[in-house]
Backbone as a ProteinNet text record, in pm:
[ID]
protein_1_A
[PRIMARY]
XXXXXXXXXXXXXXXXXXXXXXXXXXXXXXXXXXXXXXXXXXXXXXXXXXXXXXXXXXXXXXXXXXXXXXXXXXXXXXXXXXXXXXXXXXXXXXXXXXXXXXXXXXXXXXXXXXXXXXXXXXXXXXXXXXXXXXXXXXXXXXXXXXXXXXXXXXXXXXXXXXXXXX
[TERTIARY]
-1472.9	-1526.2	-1422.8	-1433.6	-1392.7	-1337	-1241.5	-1201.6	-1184.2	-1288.7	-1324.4	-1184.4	-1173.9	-1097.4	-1046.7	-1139.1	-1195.6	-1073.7	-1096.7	-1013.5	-930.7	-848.2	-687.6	-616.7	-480.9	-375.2	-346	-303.4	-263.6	-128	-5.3	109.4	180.9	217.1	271.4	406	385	515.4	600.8	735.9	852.5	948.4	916.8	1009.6	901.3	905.3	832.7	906.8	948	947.1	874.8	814	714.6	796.9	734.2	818.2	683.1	716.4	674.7	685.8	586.4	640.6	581.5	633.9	624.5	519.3	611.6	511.1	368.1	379.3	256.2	147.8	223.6	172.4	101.5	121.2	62.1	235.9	116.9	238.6	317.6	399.8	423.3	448.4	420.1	443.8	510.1	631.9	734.4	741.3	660.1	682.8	742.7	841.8	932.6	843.4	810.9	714.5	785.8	740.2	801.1	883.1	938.5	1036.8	1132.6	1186.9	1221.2	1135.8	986.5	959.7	899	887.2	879.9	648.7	632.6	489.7	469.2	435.2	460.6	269.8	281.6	130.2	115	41.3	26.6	-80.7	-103	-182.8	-196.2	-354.1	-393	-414.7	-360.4	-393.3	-556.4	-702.8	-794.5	-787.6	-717.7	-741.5	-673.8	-555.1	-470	-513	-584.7	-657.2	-755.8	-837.5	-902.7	-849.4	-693.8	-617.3	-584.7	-554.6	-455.9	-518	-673.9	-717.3	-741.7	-744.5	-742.1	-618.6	-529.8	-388.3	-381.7	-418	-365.1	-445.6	-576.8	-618.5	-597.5	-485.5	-484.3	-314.4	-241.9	-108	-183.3	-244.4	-326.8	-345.6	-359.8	-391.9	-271.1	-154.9	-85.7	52.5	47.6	115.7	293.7	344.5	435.2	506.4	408.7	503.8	512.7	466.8	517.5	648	678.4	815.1	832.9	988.5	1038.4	1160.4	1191.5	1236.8	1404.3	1511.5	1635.6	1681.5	1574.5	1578.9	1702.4	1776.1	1926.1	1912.5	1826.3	1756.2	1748.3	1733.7	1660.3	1731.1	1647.1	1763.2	1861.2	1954.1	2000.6	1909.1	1845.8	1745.6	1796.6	1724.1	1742.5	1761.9	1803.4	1868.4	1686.9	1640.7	1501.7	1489.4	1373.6	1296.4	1273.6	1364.6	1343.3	1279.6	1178.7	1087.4	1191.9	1194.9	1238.7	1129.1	1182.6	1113.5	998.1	1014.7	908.4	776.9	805.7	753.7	617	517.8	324.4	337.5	210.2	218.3	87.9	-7.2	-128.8	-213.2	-256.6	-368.2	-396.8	-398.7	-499.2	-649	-736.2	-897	-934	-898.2	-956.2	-860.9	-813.3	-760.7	-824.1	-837.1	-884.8	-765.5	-830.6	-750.6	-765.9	-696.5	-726.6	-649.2	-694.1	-571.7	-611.8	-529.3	-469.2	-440.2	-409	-341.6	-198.2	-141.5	15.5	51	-97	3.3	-121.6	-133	-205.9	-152.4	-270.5	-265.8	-357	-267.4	-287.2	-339.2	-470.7	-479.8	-485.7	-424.6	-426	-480.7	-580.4	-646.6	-670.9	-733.2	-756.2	-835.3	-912.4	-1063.2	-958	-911.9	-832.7	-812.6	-838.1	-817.3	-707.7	-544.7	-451	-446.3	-338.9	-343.1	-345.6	-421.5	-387.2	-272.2	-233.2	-87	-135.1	-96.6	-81.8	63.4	-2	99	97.7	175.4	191.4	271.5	236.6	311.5	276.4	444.4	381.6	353.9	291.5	191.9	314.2	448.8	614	645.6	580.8	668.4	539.7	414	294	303.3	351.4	427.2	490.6	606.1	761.4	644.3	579	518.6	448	360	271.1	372.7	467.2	502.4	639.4	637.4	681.8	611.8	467	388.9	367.8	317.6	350.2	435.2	539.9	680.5	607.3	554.3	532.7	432.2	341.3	238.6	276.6	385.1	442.8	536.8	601.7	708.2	590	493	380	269.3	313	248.6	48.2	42.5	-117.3	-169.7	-316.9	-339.9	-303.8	-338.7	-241.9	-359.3	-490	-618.9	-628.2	-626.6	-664	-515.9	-448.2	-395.1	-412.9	-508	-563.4	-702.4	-713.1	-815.4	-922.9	-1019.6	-1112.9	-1156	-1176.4	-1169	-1275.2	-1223.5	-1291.9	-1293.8	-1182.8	-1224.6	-1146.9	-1143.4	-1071.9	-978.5	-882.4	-860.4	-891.1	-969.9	-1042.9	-1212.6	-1285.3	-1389.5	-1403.9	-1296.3	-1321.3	-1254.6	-1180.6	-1073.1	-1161.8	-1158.2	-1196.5	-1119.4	-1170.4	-1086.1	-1107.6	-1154.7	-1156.3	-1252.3	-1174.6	-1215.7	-1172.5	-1300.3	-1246.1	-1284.4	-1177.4	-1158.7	-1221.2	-1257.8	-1293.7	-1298.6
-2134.8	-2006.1	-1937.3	-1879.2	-1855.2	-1689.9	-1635.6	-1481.4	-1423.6	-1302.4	-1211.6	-1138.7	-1145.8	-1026.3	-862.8	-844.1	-706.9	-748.4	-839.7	-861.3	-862.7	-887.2	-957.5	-795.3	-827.9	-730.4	-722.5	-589.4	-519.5	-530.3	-611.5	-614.2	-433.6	-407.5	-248.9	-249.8	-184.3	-206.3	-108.2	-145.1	-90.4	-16.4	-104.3	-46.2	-153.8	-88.6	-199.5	-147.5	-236.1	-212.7	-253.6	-191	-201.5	-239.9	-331.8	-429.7	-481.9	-463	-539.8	-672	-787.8	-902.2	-957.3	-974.8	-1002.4	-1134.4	-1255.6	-1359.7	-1389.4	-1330.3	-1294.6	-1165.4	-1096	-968.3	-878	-864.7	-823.3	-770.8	-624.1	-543	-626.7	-618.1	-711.1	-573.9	-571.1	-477.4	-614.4	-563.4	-641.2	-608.8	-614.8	-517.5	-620.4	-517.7	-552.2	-536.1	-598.2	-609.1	-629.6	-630.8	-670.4	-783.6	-834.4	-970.6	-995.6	-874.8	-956	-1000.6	-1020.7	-1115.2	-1000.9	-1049.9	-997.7	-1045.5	-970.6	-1023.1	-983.1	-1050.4	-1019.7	-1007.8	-893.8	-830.9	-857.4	-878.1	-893.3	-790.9	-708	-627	-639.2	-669.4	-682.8	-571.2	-555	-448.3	-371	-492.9	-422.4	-347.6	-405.8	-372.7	-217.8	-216.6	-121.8	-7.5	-19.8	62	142.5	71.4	125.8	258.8	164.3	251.6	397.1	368.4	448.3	612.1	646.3	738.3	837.7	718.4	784.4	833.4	731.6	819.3	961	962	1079.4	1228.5	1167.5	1289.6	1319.1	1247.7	1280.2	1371.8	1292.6	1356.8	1504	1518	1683.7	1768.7	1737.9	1810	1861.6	1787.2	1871.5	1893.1	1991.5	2022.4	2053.7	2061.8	2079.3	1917.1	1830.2	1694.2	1621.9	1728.2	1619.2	1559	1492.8	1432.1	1572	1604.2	1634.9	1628.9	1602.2	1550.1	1554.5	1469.9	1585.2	1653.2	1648.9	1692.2	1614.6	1677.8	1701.1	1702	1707.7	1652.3	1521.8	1466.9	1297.5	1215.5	1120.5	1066.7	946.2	890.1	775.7	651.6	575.6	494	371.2	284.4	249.9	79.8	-22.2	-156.9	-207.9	-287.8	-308.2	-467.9	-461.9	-510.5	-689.1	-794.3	-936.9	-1012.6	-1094.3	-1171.3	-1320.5	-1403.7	-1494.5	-1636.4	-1749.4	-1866.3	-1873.2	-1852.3	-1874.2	-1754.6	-1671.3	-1538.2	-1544.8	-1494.9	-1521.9	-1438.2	-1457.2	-1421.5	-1424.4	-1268.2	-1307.6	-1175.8	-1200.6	-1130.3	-1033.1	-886.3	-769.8	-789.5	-811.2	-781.5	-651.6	-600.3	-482.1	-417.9	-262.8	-159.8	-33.9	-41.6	73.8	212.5	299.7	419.8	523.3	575.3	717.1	792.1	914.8	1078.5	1171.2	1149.1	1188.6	1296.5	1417.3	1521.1	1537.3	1432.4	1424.1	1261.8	1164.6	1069.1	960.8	903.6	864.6	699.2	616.9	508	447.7	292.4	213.8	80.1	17.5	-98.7	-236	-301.9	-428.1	-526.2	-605.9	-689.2	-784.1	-927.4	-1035.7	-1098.5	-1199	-1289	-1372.1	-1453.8	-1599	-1582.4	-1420.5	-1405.5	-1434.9	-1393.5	-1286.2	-1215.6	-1180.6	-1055.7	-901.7	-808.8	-687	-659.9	-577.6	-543.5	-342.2	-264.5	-139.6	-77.9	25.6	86.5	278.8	327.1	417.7	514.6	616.9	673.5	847.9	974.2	1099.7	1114.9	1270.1	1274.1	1281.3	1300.8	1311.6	1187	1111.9	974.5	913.7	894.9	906.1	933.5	1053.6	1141.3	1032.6	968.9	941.7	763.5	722.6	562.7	571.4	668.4	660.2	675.6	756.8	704.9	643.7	546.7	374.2	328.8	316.9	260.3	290.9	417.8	481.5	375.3	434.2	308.5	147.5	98.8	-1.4	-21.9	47.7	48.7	81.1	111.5	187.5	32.2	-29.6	-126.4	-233.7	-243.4	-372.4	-334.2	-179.9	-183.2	-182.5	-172.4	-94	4.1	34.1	155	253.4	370.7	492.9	556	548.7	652.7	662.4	545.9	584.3	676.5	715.1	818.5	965.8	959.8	1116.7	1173	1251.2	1293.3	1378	1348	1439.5	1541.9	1628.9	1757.3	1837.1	1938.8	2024.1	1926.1	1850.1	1764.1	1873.7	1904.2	1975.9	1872.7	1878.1	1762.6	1766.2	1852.6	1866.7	1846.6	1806.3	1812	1639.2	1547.8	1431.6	1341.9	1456.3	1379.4	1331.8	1235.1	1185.9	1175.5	1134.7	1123.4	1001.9	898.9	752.5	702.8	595.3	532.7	358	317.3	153.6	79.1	-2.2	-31.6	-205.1	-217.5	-387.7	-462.4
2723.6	2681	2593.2	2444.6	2432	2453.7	2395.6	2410.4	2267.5	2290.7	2163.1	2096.9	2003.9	1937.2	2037.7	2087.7	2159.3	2256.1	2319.7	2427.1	2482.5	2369.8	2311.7	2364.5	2448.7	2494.8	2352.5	2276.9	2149.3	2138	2086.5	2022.7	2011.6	2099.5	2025.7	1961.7	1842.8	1801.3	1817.5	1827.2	1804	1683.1	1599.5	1462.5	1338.1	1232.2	1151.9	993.3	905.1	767.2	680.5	549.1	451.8	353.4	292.7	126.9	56.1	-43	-139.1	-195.8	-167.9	-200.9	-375.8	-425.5	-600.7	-583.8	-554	-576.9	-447.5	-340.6	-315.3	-326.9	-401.3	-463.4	-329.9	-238.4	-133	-51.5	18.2	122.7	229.2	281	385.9	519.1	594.6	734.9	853.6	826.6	993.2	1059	1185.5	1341.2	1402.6	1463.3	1599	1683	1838.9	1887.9	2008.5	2143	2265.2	2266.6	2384.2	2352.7	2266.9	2162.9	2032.7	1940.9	1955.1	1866.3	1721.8	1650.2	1478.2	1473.6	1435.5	1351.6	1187.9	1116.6	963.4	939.8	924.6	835.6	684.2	687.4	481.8	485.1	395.3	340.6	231.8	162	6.4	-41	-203	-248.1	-248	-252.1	-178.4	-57.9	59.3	196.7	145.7	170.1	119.2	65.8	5.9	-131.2	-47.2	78	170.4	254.7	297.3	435.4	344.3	218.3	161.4	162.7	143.3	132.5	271.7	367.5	525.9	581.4	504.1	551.1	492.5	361.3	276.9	320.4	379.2	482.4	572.4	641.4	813.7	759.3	653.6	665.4	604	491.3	469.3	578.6	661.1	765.2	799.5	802.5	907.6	741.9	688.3	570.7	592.5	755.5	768.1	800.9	780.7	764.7	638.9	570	408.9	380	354.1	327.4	204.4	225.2	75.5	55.4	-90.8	-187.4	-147.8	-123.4	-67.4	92.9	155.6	258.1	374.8	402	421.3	585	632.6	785	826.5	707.2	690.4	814.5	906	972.8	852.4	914.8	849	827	725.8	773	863	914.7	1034.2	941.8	1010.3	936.8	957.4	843.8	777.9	986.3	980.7	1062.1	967.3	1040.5	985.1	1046.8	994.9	1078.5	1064.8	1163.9	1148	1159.9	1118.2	1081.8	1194.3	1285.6	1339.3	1427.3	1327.7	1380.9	1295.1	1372.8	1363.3	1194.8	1135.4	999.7	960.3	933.2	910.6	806.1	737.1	675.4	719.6	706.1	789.6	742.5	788.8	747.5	825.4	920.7	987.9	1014.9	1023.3	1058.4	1147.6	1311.6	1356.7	1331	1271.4	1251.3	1377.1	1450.1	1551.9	1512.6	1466.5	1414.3	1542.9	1624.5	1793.2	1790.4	1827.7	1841.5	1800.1	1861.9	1878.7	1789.7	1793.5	1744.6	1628.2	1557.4	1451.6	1521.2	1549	1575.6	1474	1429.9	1356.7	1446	1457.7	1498.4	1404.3	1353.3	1286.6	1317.4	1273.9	1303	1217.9	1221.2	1138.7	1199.3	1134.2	1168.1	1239.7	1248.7	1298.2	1462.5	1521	1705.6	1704	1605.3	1701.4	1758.5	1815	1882.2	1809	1843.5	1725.4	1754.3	1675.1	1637	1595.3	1734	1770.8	1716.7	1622.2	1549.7	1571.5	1673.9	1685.1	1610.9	1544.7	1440.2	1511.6	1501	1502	1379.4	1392.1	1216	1136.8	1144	1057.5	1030.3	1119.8	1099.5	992.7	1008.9	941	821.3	761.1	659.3	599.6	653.1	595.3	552.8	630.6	602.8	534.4	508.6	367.5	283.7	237.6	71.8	97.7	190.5	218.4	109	164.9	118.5	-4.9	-45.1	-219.2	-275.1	-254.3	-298.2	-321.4	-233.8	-271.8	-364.2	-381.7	-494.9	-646.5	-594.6	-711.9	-785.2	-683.1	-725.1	-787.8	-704.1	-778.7	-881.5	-910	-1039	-1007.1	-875.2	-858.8	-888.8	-907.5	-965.3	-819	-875.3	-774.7	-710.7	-795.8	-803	-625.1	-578.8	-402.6	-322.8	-387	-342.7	-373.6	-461.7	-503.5	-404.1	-354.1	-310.1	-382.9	-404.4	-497.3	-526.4	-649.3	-651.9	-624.8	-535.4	-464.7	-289.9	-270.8	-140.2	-47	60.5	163.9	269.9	316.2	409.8	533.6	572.8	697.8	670	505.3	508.8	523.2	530.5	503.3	607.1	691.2	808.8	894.2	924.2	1070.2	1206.4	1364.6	1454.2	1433.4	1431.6	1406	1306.3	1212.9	1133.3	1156.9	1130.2	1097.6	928.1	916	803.5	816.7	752.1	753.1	599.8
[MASK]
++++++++++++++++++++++++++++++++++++++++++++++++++++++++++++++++++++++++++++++++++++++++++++++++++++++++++++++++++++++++++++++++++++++++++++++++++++++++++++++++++++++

């Protein structure tokens, strides 16, 4: 018999870094994960292009976590998250989104029945990973348009408490 997607105990992560990879032209997300062990996310610039507009409404909402420019608070950044040779490595096709009160959860998912990969972010830290991610759209030369929100849009007329991405 087999076991559904649904099923699967969720990977929570610990620490994760966002890069840009050139010759596979796709995001890479490295979560540190229980055990030590590393899981390497790939995100396509379609998929991406999806997440990118849900983030940019949930950080709207809360206007006192924008990253800015200089800010002399900043922690030190932390040494980047390495997957090693034999650490799992897979495609995102689905993203459950939840914008929590206190905390914006990321669920990662793929057709193949890994395990998801649970990404807990506060809405500051949320803040600081979207323009991670900026950054990386920016280094591969994607269009930007899914980071604009539309005019006359409100960020409470379009926020959701959960969204799924597929």
């Amino acid at each position: 018999m087999s076991q559904g997607v649904g099923a699967l105990e969720a990977l929570a992560v610990t620490r994760a870094t966002l890069a840009y990879n050139q010759i596979e032209d796709r995001i890479s997300l490295t979560c540190a994960v229980s055990n030590n062990q590393c899981v390497v996310l790939w995100l396509t610039a379609r998929f991406a292009s999806q997440l990118v507009p849900h983030l940019c409404q949930v950080v709207a909402q809360f206007p006192d976590t924008l990253p800015v420019a200089g800010n002399a608070q900043s922690p030190a950044p932390e040494s980047p998250v390495v997957a090693g040779a034999d650490s799992a490595a897979w495609v995102v096709t689905a993203i459950d989104l939840t914008n929590g009160p206190m905390l914006v959860q990321l669920v990662f998912r793929d057709d193949q029945g890994h395990a998801p990969v649970l990404f807990s972010m506060e809405h500051h830290q949320l803040a600081e990973w979207s323009e991670g991610l900026k950054h990386c759209y920016v280094q591969a030369g994607w269009s930007m348009d899914c980071w604009h929100m539309p005019a006359g849009a409100t960020p409470q007329s379009h926020a959701a408490r959960r969204v799924a991405l597929h």
